[in-house]
PDB file of C-alpha atoms in Angstrom:
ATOM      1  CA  UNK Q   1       0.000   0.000   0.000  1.00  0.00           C
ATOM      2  CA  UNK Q   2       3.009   2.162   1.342  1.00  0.00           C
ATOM      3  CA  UNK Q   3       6.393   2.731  -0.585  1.00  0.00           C
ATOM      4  CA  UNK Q   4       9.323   2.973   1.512  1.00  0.00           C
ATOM      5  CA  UNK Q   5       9.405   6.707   0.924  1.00  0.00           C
ATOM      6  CA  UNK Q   6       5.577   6.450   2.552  1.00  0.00           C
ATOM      7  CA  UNK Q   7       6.981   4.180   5.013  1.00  0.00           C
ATOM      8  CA  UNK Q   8       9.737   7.038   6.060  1.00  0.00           C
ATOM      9  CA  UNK Q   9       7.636   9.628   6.008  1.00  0.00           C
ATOM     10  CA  UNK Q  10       5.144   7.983   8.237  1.00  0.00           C
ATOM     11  CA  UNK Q  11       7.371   7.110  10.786  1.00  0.00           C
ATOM     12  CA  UNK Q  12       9.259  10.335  10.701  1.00  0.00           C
ATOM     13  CA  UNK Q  13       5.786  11.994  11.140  1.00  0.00           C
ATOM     14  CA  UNK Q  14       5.010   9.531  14.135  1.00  0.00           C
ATOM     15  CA  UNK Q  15       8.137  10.219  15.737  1.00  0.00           C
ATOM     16  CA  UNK Q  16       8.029  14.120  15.741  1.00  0.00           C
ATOM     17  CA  UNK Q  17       4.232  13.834  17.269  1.00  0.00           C
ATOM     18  CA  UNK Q  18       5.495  11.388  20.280  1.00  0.00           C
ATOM     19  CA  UNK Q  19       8.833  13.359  21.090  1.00  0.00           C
ATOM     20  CA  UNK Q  20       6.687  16.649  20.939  1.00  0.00           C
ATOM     21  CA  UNK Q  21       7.178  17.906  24.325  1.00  0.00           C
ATOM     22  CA  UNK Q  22       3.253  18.681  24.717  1.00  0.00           C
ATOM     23  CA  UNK Q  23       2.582  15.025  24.092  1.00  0.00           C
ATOM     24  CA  UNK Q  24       5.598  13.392  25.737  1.00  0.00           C
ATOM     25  CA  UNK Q  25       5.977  15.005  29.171  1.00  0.00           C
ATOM     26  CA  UNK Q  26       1.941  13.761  29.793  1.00  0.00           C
ATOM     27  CA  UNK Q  27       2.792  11.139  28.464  1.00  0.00           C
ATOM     28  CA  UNK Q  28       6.217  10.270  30.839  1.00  0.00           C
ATOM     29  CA  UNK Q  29       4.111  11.691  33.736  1.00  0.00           C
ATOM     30  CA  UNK Q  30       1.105   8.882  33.277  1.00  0.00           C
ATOM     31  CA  UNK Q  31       3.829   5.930  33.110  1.00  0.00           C
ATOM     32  CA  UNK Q  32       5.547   7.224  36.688  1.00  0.00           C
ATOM     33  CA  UNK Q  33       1.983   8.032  37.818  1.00  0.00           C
ATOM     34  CA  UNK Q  34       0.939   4.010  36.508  1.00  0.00           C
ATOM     35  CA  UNK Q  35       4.758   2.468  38.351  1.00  0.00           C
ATOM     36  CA  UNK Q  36       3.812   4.069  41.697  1.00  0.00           C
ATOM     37  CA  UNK Q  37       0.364   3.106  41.636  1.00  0.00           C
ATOM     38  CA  UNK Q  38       1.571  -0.553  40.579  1.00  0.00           C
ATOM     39  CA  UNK Q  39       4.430  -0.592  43.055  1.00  0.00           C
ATOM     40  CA  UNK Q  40       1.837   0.188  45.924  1.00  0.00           C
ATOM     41  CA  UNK Q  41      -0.117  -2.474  44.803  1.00  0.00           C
ATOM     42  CA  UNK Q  42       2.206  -4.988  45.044  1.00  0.00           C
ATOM     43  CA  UNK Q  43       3.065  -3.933  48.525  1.00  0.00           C
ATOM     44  CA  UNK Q  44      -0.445  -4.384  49.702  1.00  0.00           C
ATOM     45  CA  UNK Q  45      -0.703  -7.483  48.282  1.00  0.00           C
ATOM     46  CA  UNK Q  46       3.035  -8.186  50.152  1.00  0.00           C
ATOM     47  CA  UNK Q  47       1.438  -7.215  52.985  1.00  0.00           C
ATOM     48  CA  UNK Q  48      -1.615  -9.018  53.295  1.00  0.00           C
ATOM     49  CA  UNK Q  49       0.084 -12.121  52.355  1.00  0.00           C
ATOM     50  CA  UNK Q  50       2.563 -11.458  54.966  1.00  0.00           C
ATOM     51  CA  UNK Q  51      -0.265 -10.456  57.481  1.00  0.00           C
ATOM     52  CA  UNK Q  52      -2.660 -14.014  57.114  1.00  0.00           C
ATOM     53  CA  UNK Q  53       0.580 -15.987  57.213  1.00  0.00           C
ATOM     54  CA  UNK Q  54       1.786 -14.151  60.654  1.00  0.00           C
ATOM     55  CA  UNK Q  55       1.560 -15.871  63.550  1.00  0.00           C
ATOM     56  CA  UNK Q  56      -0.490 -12.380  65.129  1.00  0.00           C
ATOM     57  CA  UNK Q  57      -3.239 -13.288  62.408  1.00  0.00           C
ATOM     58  CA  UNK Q  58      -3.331 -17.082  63.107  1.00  0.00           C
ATOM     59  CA  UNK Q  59      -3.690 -16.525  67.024  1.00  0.00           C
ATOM     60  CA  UNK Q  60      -6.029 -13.435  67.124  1.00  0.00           C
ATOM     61  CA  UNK Q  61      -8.042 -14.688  64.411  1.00  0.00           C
ATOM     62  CA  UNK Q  62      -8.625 -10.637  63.312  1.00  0.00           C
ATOM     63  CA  UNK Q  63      -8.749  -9.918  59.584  1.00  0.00           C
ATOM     64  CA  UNK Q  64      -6.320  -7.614  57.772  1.00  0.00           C
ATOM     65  CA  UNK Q  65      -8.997  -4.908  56.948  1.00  0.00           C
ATOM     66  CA  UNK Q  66      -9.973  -4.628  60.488  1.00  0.00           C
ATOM     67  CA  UNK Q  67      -5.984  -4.870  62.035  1.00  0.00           C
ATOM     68  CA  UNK Q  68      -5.306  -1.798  59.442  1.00  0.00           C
ATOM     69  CA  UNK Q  69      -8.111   0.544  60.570  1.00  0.00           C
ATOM     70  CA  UNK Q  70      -8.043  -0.150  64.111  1.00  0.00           C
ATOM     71  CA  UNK Q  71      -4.629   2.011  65.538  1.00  0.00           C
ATOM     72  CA  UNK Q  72      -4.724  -0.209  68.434  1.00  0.00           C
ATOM     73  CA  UNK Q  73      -4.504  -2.899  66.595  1.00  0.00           C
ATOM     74  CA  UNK Q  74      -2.203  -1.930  64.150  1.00  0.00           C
ATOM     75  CA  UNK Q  75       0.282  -0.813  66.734  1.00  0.00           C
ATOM     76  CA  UNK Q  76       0.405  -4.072  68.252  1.00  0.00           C
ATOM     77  CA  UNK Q  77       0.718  -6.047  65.160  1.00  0.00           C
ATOM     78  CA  UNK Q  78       3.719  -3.662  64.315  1.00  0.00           C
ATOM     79  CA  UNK Q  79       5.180  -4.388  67.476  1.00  0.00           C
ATOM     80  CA  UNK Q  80       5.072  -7.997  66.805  1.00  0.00           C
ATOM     81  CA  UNK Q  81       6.580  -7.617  62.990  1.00  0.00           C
ATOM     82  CA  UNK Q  82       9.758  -5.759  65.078  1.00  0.00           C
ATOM     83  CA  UNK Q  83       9.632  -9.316  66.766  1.00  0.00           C
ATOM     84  CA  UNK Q  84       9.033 -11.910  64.272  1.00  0.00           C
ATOM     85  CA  UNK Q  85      12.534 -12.546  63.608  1.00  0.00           C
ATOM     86  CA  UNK Q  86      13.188 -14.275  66.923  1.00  0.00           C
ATOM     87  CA  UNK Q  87      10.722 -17.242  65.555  1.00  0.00           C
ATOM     88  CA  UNK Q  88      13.761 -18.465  63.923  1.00  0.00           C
ATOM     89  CA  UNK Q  89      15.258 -18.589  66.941  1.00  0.00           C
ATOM     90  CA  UNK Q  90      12.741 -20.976  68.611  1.00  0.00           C
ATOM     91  CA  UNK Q  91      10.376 -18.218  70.006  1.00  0.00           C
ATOM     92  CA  UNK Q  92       6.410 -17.980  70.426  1.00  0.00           C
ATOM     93  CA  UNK Q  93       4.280 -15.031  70.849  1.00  0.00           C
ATOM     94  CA  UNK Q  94       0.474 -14.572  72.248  1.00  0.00           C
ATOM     95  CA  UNK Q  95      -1.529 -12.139  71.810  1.00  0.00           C
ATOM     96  CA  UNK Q  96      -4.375 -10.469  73.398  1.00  0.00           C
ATOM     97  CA  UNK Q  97      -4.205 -13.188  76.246  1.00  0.00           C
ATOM     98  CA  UNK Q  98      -6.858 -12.089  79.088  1.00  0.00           C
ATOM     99  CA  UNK Q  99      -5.531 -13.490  82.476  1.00  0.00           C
ATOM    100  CA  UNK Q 100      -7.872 -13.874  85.214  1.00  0.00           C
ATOM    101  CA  UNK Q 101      -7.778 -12.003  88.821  1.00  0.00           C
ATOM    102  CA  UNK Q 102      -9.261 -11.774  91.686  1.00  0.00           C
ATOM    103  CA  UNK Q 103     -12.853 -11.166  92.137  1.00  0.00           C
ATOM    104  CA  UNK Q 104     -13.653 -12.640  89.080  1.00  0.00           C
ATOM    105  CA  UNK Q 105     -11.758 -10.301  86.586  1.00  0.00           C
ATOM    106  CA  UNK Q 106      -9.221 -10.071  83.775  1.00  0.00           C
ATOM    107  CA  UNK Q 107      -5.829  -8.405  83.300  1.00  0.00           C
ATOM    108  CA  UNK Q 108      -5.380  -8.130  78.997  1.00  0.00           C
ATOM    109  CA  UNK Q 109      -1.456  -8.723  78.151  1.00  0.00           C
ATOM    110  CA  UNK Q 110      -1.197  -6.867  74.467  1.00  0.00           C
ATOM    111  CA  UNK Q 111       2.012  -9.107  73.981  1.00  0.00           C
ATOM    112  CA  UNK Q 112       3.640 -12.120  75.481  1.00  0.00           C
ATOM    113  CA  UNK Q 113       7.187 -14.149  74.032  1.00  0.00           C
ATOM    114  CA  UNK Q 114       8.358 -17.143  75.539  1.00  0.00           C
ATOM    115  CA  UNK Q 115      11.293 -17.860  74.707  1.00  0.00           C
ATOM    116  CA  UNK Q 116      14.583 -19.235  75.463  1.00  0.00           C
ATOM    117  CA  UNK Q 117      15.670 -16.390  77.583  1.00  0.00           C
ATOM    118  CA  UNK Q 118      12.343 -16.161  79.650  1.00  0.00           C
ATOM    119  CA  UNK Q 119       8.830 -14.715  79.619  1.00  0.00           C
ATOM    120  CA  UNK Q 120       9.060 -11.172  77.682  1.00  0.00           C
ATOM    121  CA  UNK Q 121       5.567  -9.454  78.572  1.00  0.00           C
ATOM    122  CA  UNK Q 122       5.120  -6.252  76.347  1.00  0.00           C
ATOM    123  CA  UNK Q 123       2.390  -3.467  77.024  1.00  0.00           C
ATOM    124  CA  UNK Q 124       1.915  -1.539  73.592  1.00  0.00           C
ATOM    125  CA  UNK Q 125       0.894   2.416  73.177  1.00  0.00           C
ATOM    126  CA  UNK Q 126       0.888   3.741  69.944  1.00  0.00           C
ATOM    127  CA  UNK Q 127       0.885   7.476  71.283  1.00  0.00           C
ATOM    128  CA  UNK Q 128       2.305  10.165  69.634  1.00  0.00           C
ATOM    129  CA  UNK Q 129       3.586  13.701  71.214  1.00  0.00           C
ATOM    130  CA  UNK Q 130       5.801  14.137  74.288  1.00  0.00           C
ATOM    131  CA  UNK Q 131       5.853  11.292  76.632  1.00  0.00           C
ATOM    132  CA  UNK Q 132       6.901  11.871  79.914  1.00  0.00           C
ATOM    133  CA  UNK Q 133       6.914   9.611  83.258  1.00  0.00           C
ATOM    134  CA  UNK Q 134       8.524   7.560  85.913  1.00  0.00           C
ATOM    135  CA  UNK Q 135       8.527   4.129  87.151  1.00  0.00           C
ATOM    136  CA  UNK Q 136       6.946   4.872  90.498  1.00  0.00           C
ATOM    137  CA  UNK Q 137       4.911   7.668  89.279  1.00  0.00           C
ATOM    138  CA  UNK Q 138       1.132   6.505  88.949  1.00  0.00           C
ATOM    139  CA  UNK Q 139       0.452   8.647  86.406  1.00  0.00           C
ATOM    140  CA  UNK Q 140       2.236   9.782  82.943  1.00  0.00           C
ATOM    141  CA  UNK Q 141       1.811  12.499  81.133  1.00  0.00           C
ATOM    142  CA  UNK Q 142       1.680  12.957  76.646  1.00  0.00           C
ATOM    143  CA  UNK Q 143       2.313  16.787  75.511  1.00  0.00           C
ATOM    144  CA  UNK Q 144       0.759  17.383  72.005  1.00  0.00           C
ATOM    145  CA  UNK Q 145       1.493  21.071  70.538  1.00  0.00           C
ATOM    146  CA  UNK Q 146      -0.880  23.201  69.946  1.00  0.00           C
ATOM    147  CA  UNK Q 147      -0.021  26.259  68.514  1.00  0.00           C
ATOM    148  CA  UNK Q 148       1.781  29.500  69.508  1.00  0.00           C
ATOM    149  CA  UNK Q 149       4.478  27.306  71.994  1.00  0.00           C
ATOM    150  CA  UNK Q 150       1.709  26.201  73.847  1.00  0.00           C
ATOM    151  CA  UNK Q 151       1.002  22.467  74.657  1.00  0.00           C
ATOM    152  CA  UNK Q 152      -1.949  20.222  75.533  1.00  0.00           C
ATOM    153  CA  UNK Q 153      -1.329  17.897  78.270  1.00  0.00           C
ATOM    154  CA  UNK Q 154      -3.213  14.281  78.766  1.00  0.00           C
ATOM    155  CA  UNK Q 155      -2.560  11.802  81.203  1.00  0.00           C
ATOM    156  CA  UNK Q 156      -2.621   8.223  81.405  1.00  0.00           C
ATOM    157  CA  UNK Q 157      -2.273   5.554  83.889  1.00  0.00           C
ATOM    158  CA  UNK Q 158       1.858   4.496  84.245  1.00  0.00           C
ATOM    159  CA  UNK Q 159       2.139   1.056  81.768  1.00  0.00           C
ATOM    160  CA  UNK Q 160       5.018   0.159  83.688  1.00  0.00           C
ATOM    161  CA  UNK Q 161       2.296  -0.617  86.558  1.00  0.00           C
ATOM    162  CA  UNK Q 162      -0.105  -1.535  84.090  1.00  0.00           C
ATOM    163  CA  UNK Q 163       1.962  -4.230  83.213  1.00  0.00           C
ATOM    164  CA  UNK Q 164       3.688  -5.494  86.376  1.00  0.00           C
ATOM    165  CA  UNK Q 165      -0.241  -6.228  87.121  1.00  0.00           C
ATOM    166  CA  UNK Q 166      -0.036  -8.355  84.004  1.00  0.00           C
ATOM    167  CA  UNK Q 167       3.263 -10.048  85.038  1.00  0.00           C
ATOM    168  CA  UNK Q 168       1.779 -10.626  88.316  1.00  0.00           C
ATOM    169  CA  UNK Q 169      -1.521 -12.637  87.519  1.00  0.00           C
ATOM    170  CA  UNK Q 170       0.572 -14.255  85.105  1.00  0.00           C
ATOM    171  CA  UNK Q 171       3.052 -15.738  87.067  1.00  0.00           C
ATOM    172  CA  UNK Q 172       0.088 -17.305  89.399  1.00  0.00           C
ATOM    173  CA  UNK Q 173      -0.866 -18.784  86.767  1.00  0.00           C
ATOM    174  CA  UNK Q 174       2.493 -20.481  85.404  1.00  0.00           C
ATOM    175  CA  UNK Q 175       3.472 -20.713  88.557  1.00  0.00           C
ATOM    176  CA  UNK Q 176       7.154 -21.355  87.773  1.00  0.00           C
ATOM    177  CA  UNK Q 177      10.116 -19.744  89.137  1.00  0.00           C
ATOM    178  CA  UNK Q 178      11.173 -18.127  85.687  1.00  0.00           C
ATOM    179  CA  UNK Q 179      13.055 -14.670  84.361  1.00  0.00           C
ATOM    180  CA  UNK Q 180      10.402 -12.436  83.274  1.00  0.00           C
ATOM    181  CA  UNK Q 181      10.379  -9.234  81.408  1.00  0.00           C
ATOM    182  CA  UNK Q 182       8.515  -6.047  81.332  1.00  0.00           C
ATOM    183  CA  UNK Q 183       8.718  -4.542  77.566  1.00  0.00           C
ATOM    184  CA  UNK Q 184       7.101  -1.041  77.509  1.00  0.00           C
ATOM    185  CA  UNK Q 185       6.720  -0.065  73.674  1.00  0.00           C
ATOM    186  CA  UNK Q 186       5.601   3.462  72.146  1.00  0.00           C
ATOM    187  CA  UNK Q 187       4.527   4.468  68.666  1.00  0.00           C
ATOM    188  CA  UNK Q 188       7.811   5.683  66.868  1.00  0.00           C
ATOM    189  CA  UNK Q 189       5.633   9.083  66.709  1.00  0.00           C
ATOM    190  CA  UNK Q 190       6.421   9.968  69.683  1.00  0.00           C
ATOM    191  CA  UNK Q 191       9.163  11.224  71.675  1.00  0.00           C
ATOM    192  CA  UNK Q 192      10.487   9.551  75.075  1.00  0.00           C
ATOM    193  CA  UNK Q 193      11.490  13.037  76.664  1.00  0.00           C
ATOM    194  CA  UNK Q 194      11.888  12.235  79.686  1.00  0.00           C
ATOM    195  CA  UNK Q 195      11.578   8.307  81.411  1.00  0.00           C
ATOM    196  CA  UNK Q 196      13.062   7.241  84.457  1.00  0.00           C
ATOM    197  CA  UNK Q 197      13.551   3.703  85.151  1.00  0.00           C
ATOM    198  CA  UNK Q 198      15.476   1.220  87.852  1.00  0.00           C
ATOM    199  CA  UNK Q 199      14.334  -2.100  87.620  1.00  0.00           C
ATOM    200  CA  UNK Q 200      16.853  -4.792  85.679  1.00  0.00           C
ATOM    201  CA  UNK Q 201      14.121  -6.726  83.747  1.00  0.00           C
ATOM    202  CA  UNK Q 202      12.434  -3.546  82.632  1.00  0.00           C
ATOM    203  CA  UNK Q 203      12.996  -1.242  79.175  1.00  0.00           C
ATOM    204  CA  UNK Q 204      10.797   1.152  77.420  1.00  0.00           C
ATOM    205  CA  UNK Q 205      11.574   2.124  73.941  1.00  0.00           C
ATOM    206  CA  UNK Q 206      10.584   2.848  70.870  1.00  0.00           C
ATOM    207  CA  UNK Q 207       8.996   0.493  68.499  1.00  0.00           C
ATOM    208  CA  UNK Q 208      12.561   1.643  66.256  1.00  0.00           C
ATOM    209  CA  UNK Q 209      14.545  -0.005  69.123  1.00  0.00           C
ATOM    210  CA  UNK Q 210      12.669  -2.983  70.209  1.00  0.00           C
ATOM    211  CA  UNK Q 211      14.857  -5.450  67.783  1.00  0.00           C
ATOM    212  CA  UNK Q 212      18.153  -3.983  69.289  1.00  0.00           C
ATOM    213  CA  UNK Q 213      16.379  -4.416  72.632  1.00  0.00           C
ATOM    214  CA  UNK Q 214      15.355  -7.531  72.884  1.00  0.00           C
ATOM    215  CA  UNK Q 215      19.058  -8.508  70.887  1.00  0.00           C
ATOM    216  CA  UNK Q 216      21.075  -7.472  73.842  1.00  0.00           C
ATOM    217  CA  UNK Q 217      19.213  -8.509  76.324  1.00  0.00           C
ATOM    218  CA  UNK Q 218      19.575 -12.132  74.259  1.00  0.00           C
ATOM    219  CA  UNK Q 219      23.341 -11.117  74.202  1.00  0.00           C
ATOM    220  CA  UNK Q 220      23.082 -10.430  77.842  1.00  0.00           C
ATOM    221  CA  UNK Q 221      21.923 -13.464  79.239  1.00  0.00           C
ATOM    222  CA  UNK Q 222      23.573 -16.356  78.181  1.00  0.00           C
ATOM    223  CA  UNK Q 223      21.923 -18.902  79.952  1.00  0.00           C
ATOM    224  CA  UNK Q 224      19.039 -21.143  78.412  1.00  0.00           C
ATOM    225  CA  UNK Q 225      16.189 -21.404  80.493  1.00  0.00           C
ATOM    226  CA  UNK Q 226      13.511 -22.945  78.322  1.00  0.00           C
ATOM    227  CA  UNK Q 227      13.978 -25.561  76.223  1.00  0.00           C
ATOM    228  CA  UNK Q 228      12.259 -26.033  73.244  1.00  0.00           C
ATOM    229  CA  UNK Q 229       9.982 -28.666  74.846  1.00  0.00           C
ATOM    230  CA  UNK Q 230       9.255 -26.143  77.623  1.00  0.00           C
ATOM    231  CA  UNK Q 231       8.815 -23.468  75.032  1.00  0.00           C
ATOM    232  CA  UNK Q 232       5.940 -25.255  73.593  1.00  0.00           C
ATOM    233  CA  UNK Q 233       4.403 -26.749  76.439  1.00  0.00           C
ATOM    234  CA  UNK Q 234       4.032 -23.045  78.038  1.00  0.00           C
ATOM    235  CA  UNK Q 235       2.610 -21.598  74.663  1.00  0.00           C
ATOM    236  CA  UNK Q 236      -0.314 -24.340  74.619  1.00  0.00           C
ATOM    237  CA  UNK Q 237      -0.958 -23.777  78.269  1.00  0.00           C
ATOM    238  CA  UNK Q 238      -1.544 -19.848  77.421  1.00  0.00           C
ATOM    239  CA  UNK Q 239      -3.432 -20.213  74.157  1.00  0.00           C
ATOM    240  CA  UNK Q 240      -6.887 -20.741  75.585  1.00  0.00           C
ATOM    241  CA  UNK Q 241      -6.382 -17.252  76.927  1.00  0.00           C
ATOM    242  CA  UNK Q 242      -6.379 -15.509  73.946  1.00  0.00           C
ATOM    243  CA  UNK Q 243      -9.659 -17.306  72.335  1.00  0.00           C
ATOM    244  CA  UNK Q 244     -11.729 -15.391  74.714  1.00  0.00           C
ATOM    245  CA  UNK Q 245     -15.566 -15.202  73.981  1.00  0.00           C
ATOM    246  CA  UNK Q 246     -16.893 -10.864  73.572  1.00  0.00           C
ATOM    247  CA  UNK Q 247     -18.823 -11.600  77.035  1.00  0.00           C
ATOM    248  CA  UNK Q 248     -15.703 -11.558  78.444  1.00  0.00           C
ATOM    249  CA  UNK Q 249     -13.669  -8.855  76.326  1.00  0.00           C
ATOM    250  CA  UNK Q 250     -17.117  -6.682  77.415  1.00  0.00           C
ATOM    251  CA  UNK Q 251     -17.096  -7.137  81.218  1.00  0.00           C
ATOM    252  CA  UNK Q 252     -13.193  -6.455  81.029  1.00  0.00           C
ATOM    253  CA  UNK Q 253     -14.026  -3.248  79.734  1.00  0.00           C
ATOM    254  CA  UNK Q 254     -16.423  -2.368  82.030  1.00  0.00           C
ATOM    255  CA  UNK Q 255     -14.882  -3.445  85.023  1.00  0.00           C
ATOM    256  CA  UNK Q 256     -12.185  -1.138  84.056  1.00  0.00           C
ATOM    257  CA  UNK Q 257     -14.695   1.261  83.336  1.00  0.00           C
ATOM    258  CA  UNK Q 258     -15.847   1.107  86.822  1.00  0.00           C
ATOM    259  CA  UNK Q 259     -13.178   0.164  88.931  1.00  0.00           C
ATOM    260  CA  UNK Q 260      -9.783   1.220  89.569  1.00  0.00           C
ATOM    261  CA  UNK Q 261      -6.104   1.285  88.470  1.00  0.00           C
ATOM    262  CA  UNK Q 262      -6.111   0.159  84.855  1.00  0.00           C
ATOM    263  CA  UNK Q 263      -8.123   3.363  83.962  1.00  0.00           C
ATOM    264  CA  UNK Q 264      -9.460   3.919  80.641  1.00  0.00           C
ATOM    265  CA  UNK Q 265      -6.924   6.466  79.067  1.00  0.00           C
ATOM    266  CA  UNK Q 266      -7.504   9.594  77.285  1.00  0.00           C
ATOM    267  CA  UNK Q 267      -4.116  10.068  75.300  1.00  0.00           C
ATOM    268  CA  UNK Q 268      -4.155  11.488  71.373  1.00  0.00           C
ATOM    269  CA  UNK Q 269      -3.119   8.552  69.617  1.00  0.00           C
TER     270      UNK Q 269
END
């Protein structure tokens, strides 16, 4: 149909319309527009694979959509994907567990490892702001700013306490003379201005610094003191915690609600 002088002249005319400048900037801009769009689709998919193959998604049963709008939730299961790692090394996590107490009530552990170094018991807040507090203090206090160098204060009850209550109803129930640690973990939103702490088996960090954390305190103690028989055998005996009916989860909440030092807290998130 074409000569090759058509043939030229065609493609000579094709190629001065595509490297036109008013057709090929649009142009470049839709294909970077299309690769970023693509390459966050394939890290959703990533990460929903990732998520329903997690041990946090077989044990708390909750479904990806919900874990990602719930901040609560998502802090926790970030908490645990700062953790993961030490699987390899022989190590189990729990989640959600809800240990009974006295007068017929429940202390909620966020996060529990058992591992070969001990019971690691980790109370997640995924605050942002100015976090300040002590270990003996009852109550901490979260600076947000609000304009003009002023700040808005909220408090909230100390998680250090919060979670030596967990520790404590725990241990009564493994009743076991074992190392346990108290893991406090914040939101890397925030800033730890100003947190004093004593106690040996007791860090709070950032969710940034929880693998270097829980490294050296591996490094640190040297000695095994649960086998991977032992390992296993405590995991199955603190399951059934976690697979907690909502009758429960609700009266936790209200007795909370109504009673006394694991207040409800009031913190911007």
């Amino acid at each position: 149909m074409f000569g090759v002088d058509g043939l030229k002249y065609i493609i000579i005319k094709f190629l001065h319309f595509i490297l036109n400048p008013l057709f090929l900037v649009p142009l470049i801009l839709f294909f970077i527009f299309i690769i970023k769009k693509v390459k966050i689709l394939v890290a959703k998919i990533k990460e929903y694979i990732e998520y329903n193959n997690s041990s946090y998604c077989e044990v708390t049963k909750n479904n990806y959509k919900k874990v990602m709008k719930d901040k609560g939730l998502y802090g926790e299961y970030l908490t645990y994907k700062e953790l993961e790692v030490f699987e390899k090394y022989g190590a189990k996590f729990l989640f959600n567990l809800y240990i009974p107490k006295e007068n017929n009530e429940t202390t909620e552990i966020d996060l529990l490892m058992v591992c070969s170094k001990g019971i690691f018991v980790f109370e997640s807040k995924n605050y942002s702001g100015r976090i300040f507090g002590s270990e003996n203090r009852k109550n901490w206090c979260q600076t947000l700013p609000i304009g003009y160098g002023d700040v808005e204060k909220e408090y909230f009850y100390n998680p250090i306490m919060q979670n030596n209550t967990h520790i404590k109803h725990l241990k009564s129930i493994i009743d076991e003379n074992l190392p346990f640690w108290s893991i406090i973990v914040f939101s890397v939103r925030c800033e730890l201005k100003s947190i004093d702490i004593k106690s040996p088996n007791l860090r709070v960090v950032k969710r940034n610094e929880l693998y270097k954390t829980i490294s050296d305190i591996y490094e640190l103690k040297t000695d095994v003191y649960l086998d991977e028989e032992k390992i296993n055998s405590l995991y199955l005996k603190l399951y059934p915690y976690t697979q907690i009916d909502e009758n429960v989860k609700e009266k936790h909440i209200n007795d909370i609600v109504n009673n006394h030092s694991e207040k409800i807290e009031t913190p911007k998130k």
